[in-house]
Short mmCIF file of C-alpha atoms in Angstrom, two decimals:
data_model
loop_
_atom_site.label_atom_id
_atom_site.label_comp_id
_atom_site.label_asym_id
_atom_site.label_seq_id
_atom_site.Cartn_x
_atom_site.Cartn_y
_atom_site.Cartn_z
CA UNK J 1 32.35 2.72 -15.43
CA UNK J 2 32.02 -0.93 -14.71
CA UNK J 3 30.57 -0.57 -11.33
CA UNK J 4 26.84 0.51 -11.38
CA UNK J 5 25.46 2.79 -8.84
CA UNK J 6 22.79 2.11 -6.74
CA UNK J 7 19.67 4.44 -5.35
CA UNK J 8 21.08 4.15 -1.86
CA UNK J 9 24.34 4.76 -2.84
CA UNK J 10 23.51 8.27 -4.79
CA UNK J 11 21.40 9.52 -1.85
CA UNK J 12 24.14 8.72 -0.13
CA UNK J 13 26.68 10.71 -2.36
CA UNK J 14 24.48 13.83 -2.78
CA UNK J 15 24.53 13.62 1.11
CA UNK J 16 27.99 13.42 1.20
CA UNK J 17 28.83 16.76 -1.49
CA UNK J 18 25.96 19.19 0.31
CA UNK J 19 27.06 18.33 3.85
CA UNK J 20 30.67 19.97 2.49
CA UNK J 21 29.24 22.51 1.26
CA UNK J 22 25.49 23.84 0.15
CA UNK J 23 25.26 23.24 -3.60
CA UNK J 24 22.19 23.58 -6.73
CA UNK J 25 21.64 21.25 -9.15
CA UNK J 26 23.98 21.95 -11.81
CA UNK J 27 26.70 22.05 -9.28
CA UNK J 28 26.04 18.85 -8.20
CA UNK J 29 25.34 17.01 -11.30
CA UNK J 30 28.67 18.46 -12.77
CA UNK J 31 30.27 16.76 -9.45
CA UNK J 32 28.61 13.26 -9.88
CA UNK J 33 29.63 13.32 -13.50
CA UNK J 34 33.41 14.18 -12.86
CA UNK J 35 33.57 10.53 -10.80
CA UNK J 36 30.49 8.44 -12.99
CA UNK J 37 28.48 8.12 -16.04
CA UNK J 38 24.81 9.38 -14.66
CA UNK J 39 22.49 11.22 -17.05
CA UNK J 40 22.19 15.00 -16.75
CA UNK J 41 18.37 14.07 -15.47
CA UNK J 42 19.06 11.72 -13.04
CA UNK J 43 19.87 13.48 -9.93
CA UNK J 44 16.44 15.46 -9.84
CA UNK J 45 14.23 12.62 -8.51
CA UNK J 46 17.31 11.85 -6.14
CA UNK J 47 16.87 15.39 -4.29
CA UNK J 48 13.29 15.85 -4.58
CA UNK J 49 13.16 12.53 -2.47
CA UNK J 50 15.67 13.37 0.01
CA UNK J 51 13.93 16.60 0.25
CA UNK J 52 10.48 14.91 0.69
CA UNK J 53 12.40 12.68 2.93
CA UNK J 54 13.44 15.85 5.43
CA UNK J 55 17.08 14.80 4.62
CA UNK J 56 17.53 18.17 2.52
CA UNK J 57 16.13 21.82 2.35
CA UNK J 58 15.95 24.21 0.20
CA UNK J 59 16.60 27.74 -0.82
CA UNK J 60 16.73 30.49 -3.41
CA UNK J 61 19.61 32.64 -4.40
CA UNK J 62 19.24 35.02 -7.44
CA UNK J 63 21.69 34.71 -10.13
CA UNK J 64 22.02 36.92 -13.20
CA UNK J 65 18.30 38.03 -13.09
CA UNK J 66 17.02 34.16 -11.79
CA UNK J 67 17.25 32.21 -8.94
CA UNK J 68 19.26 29.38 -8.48
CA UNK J 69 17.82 26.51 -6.12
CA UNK J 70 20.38 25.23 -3.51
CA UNK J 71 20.58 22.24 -1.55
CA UNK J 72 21.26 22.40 1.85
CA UNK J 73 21.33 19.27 4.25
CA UNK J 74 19.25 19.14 7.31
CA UNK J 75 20.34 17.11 10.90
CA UNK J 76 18.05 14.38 10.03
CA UNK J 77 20.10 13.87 7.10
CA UNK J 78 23.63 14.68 8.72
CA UNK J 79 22.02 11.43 10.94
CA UNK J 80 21.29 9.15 8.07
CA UNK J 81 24.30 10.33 6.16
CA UNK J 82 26.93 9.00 9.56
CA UNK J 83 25.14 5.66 8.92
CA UNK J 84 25.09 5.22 5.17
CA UNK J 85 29.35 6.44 5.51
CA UNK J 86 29.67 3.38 8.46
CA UNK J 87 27.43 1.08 6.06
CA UNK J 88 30.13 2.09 3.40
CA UNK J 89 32.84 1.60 4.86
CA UNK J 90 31.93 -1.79 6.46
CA UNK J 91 30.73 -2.59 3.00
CA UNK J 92 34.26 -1.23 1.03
CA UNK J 93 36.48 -3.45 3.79
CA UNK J 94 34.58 -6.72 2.97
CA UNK J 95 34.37 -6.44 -0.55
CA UNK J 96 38.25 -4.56 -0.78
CA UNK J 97 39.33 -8.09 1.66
CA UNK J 98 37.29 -10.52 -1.00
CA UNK J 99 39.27 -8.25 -3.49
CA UNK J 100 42.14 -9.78 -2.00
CA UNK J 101 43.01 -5.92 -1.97
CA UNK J 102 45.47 -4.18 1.39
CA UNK J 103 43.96 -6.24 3.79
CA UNK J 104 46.26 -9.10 4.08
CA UNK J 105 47.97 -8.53 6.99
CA UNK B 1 11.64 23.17 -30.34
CA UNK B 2 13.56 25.72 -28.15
CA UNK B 3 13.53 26.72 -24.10
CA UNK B 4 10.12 27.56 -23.60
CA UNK B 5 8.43 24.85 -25.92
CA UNK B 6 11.26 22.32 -24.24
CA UNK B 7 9.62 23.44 -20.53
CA UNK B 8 6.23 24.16 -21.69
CA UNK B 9 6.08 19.99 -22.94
CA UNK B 10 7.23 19.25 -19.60
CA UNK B 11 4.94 21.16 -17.69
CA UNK B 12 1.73 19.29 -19.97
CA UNK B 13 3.80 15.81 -19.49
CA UNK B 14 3.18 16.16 -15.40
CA UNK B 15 0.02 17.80 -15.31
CA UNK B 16 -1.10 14.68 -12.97
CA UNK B 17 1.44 15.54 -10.44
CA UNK B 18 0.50 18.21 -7.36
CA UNK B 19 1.04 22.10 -8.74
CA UNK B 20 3.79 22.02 -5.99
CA UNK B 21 5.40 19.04 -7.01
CA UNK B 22 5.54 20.13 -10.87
CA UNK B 23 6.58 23.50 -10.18
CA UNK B 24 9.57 22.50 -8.59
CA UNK B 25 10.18 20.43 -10.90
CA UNK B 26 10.25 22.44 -13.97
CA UNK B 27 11.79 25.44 -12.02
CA UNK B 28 14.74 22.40 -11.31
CA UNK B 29 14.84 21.80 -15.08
CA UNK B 30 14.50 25.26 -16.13
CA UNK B 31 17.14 26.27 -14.18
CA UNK B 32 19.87 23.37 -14.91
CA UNK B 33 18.80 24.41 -18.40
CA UNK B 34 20.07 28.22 -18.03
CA UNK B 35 23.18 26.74 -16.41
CA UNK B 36 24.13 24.80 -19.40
CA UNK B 37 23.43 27.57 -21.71
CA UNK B 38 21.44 25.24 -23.72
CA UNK B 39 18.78 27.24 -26.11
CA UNK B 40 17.96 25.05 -28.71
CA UNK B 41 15.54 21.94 -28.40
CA UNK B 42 17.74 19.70 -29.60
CA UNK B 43 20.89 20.15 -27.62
CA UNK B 44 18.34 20.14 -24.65
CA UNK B 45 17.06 16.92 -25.37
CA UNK B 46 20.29 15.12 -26.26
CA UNK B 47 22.02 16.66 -22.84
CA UNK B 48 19.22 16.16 -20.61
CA UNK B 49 16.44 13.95 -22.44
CA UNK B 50 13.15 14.53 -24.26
CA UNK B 51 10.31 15.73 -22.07
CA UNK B 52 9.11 12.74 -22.48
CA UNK B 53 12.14 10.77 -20.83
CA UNK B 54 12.69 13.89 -17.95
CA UNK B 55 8.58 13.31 -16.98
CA UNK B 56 9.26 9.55 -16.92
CA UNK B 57 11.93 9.70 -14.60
CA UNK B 58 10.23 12.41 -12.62
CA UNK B 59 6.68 10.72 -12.17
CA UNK B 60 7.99 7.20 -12.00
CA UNK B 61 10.08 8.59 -8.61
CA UNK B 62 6.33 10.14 -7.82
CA UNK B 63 4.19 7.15 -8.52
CA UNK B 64 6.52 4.85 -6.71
CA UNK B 65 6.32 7.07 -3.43
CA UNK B 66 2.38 7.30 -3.62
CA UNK B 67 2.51 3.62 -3.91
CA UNK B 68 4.51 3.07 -0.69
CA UNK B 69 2.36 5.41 0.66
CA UNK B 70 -0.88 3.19 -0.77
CA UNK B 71 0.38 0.17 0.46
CA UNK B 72 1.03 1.58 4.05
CA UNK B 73 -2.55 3.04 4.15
CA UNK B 74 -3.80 -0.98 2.79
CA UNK B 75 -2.00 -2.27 5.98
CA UNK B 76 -3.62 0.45 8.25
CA UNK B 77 -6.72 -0.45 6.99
CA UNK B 78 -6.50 -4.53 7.02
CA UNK B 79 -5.63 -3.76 10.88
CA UNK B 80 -8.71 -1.92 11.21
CA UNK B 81 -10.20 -5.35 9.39
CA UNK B 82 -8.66 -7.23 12.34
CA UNK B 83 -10.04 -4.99 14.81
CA UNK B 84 -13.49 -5.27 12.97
CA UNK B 85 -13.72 -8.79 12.85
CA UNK B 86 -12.57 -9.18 16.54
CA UNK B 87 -15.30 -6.85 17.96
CA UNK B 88 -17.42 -9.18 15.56
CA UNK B 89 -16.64 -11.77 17.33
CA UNK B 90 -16.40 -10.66 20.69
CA UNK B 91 -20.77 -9.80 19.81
CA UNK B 92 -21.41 -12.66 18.03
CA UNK B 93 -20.70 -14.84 21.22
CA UNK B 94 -23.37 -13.38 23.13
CA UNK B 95 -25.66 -13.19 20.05
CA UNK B 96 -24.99 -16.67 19.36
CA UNK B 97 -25.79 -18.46 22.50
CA UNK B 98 -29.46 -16.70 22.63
CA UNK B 99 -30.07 -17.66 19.06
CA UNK B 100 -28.91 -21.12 19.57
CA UNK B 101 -31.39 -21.54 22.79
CA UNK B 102 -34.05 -20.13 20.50
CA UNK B 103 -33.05 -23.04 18.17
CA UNK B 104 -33.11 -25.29 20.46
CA UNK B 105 -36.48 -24.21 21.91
CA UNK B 106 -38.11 -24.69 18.54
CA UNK B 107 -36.76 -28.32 18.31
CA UNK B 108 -37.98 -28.76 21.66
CA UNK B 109 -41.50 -27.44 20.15
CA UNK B 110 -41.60 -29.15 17.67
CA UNK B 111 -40.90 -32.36 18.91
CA UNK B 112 -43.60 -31.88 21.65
CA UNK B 113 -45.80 -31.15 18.40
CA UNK B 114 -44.66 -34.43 17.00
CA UNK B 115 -45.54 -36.50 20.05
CA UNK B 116 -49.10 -35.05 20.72
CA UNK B 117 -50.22 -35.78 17.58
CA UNK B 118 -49.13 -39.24 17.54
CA UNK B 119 -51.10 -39.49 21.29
CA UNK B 120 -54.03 -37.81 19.81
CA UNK B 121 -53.87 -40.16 17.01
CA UNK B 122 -53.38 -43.43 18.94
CA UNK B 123 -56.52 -41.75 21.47
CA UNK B 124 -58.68 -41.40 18.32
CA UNK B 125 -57.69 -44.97 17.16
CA UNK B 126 -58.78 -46.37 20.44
CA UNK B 127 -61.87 -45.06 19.64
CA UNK B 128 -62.58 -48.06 17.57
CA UNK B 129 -63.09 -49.49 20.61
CA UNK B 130 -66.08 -47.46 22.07
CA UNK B 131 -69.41 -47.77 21.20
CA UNK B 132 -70.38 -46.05 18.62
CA UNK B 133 -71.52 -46.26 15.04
CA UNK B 134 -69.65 -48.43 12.59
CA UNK B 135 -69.10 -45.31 10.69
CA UNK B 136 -68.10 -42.86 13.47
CA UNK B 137 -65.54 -45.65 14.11
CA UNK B 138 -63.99 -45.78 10.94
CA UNK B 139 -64.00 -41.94 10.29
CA UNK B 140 -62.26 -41.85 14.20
CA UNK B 141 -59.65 -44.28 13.38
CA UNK B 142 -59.11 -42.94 9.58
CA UNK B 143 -57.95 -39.55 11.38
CA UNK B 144 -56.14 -41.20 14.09
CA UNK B 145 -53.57 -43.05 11.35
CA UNK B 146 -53.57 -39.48 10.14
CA UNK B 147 -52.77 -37.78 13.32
CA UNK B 148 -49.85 -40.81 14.12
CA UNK B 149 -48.50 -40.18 10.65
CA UNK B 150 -48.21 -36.51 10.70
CA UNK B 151 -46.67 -36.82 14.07
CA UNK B 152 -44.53 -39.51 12.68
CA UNK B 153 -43.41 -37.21 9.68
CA UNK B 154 -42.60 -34.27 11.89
CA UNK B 155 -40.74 -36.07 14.38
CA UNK B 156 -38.53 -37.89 12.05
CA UNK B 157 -38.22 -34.00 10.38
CA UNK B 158 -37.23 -32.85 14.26
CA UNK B 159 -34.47 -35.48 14.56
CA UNK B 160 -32.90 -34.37 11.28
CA UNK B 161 -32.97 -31.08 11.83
CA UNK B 162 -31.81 -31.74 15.25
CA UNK B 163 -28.62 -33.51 13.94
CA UNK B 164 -28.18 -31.45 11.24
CA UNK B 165 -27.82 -28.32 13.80
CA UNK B 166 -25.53 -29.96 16.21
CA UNK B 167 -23.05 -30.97 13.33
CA UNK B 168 -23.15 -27.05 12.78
CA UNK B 169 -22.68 -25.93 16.03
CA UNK B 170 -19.31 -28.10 16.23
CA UNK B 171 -18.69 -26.41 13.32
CA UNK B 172 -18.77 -22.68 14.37
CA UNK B 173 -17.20 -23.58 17.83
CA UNK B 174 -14.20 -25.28 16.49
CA UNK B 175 -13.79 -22.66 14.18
CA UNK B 176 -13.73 -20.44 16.76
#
């Protein structure tokens, strides 16, 4: 992809996928890598930190004879997640009008 | 290197994080690694990195948090600095005018000092004048120009010092 992606911007995205729906890690990488090139690795630190950060919680549900860790997001983070989507959007308008993209009107 | 030696080299790789912190993190690892359905070492590594690269990412996420953390704590602390040094202060102006009268008192002393011995030496010089022996006289006025010049010395030591403290009194007050 040409566009890199930015530590704000992938809190911001797990955010976005877990306030859908609850989701584990696999899930989730498997999401971020259907849109971008990230690493199979690099979403861990992401949700530890939002977890640390009260953004996210956690919880067990066995599978086959394991558990499987989901991802659930707390209203802290449905807070921080309404501002980083209004951020976005602000941010997508400018940058789609320097584009000299729809906005001409 | 399979599954277990893949986690197991993980595990050693963040022994310096908190037991909670590394278990979750190799239980995150351990399962994405079931969910791939990865068993052998290598396909681990080239789909999710070397232990190596996984504890990099993981403790440099770590060690940049307990460095926020270290730097709020440094702030915390230089206010406590401020706080210190203003309760300092807040003393030291009380201490300070007390020692500087004390100063001042010694000057005072000293000076006083100065001048009596030059008045005792003038009075023993006079004594030239009364009648005695020729050598009484001469011993009288030898410690008289003694007397005057120790006075002399000490009074011209007085006046130094005397300057020498008021230029440093300025000194803390317009600091101040």
């Amino acid at each position: 992809m040409t566009f890199q992606i930015t530590a704000p911007l992938l809190d911001a995205c797990v955010l976005g996928i877990v306030d859908h729906e609850d989701a584990y890690g696999y899930v989730l990488t498997q999401q971020f890598r259907n849109v971008m090139d990230v690493s199979e690795s690099t979403l861990y630190p992401v949700l530890r930190r939002l977890q640390k950060s009260g953004f996210l919680t956690t919880y067990d549900r066995p599978f086959e004879g394991r558990n499987r860790r989901y991802y659930s997001i707390t209203e802290e983070g449905k807070k921080i997640l309404c501002d980083y989507r209004k951020d976005w959007m602000d941010y997508t308008d400018a940058v789609g009008e320097l584009l000299g993209g729809a906005k001409n009107e | 290197m399979n599954k277990e030696e893949y986690i197991k080299e993980l595990q050693k790789r963040l022994k310096l994080l908190p037991k909670e912190d590394r278990e979750d993190a190799v239980n995150y690892y351990e399962e994405f690694i079931c969910e791939m359905e990865l068993n052998e070492g290598e396909s681990i590594c080239n789909r999710i990195g070397t232990p190596k690269e996984v504890a990099k990412a993981i403790l440099g996420e770590t060690t940049e948090k307990q460095l926020e953390k270290q730097k709020e704590k440094k702030s915390v602390k230089g206010g406590a600095k401020v706080v210190w040094l203003t309760i300092l202060a807040i003393f030291s102006i009380p201490i300070l005018i007390p020692v500087g009268i004390c100063v001042w008192l010694l000057f005072l002393v000293f000076g006083i000092t100065a001048f009596a011995l030059v008045v005792a030496g003038i009075i023993s010089f006079v004594a030239l004048f009364a009648p005695a022996p020729i050598g009484q006289k001469l011993v009288a006025a030898g410690v008289g120009m003694v007397l005057i010049g120790l006075g002399m010395f000490l009074g011209i030591g007085v006046v130094q010092l005397i300057q020498l403290t008021a230029r440093l009194m300025v000194k803390i007050v317009k600091r101040k």
